[in-house]
Short mmCIF file of C-alpha atoms in Angstrom, two decimals:
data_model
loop_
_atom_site.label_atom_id
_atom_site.label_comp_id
_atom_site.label_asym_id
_atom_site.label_seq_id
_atom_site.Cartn_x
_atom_site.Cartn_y
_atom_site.Cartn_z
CA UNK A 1 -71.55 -26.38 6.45
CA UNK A 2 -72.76 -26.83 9.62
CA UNK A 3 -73.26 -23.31 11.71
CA UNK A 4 -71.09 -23.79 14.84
CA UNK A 5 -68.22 -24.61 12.56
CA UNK A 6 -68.91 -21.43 10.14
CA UNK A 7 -68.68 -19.48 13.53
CA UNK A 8 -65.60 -21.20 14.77
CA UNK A 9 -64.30 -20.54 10.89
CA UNK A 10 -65.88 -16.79 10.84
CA UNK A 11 -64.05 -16.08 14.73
CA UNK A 12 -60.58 -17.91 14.02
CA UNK A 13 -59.73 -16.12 10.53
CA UNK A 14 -60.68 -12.56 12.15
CA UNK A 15 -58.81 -12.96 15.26
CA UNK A 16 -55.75 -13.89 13.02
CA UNK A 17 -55.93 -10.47 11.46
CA UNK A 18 -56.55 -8.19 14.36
CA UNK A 19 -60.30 -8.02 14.89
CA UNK A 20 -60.92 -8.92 18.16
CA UNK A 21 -64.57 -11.28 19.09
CA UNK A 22 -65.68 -10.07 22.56
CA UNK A 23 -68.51 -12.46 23.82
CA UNK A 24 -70.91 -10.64 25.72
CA UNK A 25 -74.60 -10.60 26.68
CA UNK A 26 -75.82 -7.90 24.33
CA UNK A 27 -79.61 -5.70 24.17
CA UNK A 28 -82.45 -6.94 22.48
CA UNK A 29 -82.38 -3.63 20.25
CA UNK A 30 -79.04 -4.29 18.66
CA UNK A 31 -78.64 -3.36 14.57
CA UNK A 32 -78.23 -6.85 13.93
CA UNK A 33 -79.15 -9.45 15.79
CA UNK A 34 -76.47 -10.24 18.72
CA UNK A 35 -73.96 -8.11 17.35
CA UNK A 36 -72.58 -4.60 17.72
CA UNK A 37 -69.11 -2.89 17.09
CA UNK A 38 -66.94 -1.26 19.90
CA UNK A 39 -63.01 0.19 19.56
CA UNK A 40 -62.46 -3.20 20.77
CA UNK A 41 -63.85 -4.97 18.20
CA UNK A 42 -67.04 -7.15 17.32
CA UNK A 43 -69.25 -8.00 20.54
CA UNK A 44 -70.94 -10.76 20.13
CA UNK A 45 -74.28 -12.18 21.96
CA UNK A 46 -74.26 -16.04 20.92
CA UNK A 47 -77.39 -16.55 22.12
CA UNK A 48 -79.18 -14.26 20.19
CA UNK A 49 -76.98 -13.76 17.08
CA UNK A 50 -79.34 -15.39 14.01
CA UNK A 51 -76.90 -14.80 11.18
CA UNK A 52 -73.10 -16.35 11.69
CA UNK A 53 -72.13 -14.40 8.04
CA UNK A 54 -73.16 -11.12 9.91
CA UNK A 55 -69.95 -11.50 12.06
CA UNK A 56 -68.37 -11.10 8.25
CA UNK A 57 -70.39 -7.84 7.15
CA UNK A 58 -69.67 -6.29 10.95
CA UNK A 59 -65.88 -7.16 10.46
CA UNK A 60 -66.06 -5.65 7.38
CA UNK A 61 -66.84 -2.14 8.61
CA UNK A 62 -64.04 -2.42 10.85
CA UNK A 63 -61.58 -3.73 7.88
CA UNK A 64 -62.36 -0.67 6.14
CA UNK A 65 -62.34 2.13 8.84
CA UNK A 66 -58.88 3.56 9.00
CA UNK A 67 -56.91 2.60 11.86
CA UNK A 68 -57.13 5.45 13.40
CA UNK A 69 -60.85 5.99 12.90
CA UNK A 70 -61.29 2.21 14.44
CA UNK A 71 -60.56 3.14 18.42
CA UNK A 72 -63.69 5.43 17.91
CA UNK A 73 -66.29 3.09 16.73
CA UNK A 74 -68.78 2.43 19.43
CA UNK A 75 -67.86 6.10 21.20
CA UNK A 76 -69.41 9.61 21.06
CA UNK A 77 -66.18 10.73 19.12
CA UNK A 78 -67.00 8.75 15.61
CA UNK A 79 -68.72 10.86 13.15
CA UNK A 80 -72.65 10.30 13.38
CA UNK A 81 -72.45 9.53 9.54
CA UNK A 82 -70.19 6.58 10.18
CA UNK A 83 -70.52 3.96 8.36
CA UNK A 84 -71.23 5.74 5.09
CA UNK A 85 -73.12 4.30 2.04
CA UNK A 86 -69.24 3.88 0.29
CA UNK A 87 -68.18 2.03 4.13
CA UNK A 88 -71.22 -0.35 3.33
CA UNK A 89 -70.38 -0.73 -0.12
CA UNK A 90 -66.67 -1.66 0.74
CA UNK A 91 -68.39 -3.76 3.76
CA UNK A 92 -70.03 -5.90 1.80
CA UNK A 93 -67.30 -6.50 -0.75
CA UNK A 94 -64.98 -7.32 1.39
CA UNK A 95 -67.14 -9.83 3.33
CA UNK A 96 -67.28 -11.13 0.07
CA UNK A 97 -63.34 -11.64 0.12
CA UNK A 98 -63.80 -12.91 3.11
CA UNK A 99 -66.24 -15.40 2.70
CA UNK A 100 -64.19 -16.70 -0.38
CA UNK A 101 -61.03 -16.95 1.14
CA UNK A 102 -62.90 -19.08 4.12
CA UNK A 103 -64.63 -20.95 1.49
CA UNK A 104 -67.72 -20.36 2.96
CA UNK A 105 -71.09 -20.17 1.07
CA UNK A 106 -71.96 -16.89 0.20
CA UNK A 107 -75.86 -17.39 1.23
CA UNK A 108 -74.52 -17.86 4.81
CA UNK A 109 -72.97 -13.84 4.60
CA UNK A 110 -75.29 -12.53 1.65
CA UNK A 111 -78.85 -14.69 3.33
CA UNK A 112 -82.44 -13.49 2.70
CA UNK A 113 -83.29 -11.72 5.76
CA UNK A 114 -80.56 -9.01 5.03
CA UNK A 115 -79.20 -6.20 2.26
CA UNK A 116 -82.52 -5.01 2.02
CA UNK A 117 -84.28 -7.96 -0.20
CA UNK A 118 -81.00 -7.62 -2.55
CA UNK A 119 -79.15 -10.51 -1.48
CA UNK A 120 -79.39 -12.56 -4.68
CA UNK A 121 -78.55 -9.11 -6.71
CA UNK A 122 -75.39 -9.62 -4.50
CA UNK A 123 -74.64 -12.76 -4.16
CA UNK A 124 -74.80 -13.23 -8.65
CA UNK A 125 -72.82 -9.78 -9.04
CA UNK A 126 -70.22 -11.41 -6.91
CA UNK A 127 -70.31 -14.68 -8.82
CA UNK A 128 -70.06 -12.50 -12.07
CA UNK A 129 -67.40 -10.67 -11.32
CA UNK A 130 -69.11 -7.40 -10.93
CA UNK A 131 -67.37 -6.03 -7.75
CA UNK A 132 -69.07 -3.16 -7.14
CA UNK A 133 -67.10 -1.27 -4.42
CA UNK A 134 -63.93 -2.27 -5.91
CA UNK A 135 -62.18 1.29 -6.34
CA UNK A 136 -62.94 2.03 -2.89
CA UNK A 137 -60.84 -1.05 -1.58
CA UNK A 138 -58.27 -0.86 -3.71
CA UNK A 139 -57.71 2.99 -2.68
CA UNK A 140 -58.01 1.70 0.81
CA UNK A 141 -55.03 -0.44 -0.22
CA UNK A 142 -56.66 -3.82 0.68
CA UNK A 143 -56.47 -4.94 -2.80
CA UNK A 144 -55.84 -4.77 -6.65
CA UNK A 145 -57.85 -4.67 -9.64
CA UNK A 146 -57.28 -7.09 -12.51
CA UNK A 147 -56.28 -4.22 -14.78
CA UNK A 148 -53.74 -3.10 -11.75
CA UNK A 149 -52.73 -6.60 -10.42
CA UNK A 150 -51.48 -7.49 -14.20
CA UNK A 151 -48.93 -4.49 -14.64
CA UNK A 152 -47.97 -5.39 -10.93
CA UNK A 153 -47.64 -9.17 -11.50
CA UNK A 154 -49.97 -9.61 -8.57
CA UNK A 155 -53.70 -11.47 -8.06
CA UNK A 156 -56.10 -9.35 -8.79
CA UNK A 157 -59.60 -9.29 -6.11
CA UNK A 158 -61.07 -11.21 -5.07
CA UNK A 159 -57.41 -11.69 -3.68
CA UNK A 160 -56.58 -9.29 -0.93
CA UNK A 161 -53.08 -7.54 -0.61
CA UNK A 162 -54.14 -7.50 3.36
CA UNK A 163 -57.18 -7.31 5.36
CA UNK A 164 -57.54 -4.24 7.57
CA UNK A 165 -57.21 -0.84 6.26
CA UNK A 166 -54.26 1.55 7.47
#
């Protein structure tokens, strides 16, 4: 898949569920490469982003901050621990979600420069259906189990009930 339209992809799908993409000319010493997180949403630097499945992971920290936690990312008022190692966990699952609902290769969100050298660990857990971080989203709400989804009569992950946490 060509990159521009896995950005164009990426962009469209989150603006359609409430995460806002704020183009702007961003530091050299951001986390990741061209991107960092406000209350607004996910700033983006174009020009130096390297990664278009970042824009995923980022989104996915917002997706699983509660709402009301969400207008203090970016601001002295969000705890210092924020995200935690469970927020990272959830992150990455949900990217997952997200990059399967978008049909999008999962090398482009789980690629080799990123999740600490464990991106193929990730990327054939996924593809095995080992969804680690999957209690944490479905107490977020976001989604079901298979055990869950069958006495509900509902999909089961990686199917998601909706996309942004409460």
């Amino acid at each position: 898949m060509e990159e521009n339209a896995i950005i164009i992809k990426i962009t469209t799908f989150l603006k359609e569920i409430g995460i806002s993409i704020i183009e702007e000319e961003l530091p050299n010493d951001t986390f990741l490469p061209g991107l960092s997180l406000s209350n607004k949403g996910i700033l983006v630097d174009f020009k130096k982003l390297l990664y278009p499945g970042d824009i995923l992971h980022e989104a996915g920290h917002i997706a699983v901050t509660t709402a009301k936690e969400r207008k203090l990312i970016g601001t002295e008022k969000m705890p210092k621990e924020w995200p935690t190692q469970g927020d990272e966990i959830g992150a990455m699952l949900w990217s997952f979600a997200a990059a399967r609902y978008l049909k999008i290769p999962l090398e482009v969100v789980f690629h080799s420069n990123g999740y600490k050298g464990s991106y193929n660990w990730l990327i054939n857990s996924y593809n095995s259906d080992i969804y680690i971080g999957l209690p944490f989203l479905e107490w977020c709400g976001l989604t079901l189990s298979q055990e869950k989804a069958e006495k509900q009569n509902e999909k089961p992950f990686p199917h998601m009930i909706k996309w942004l946490r409460d």
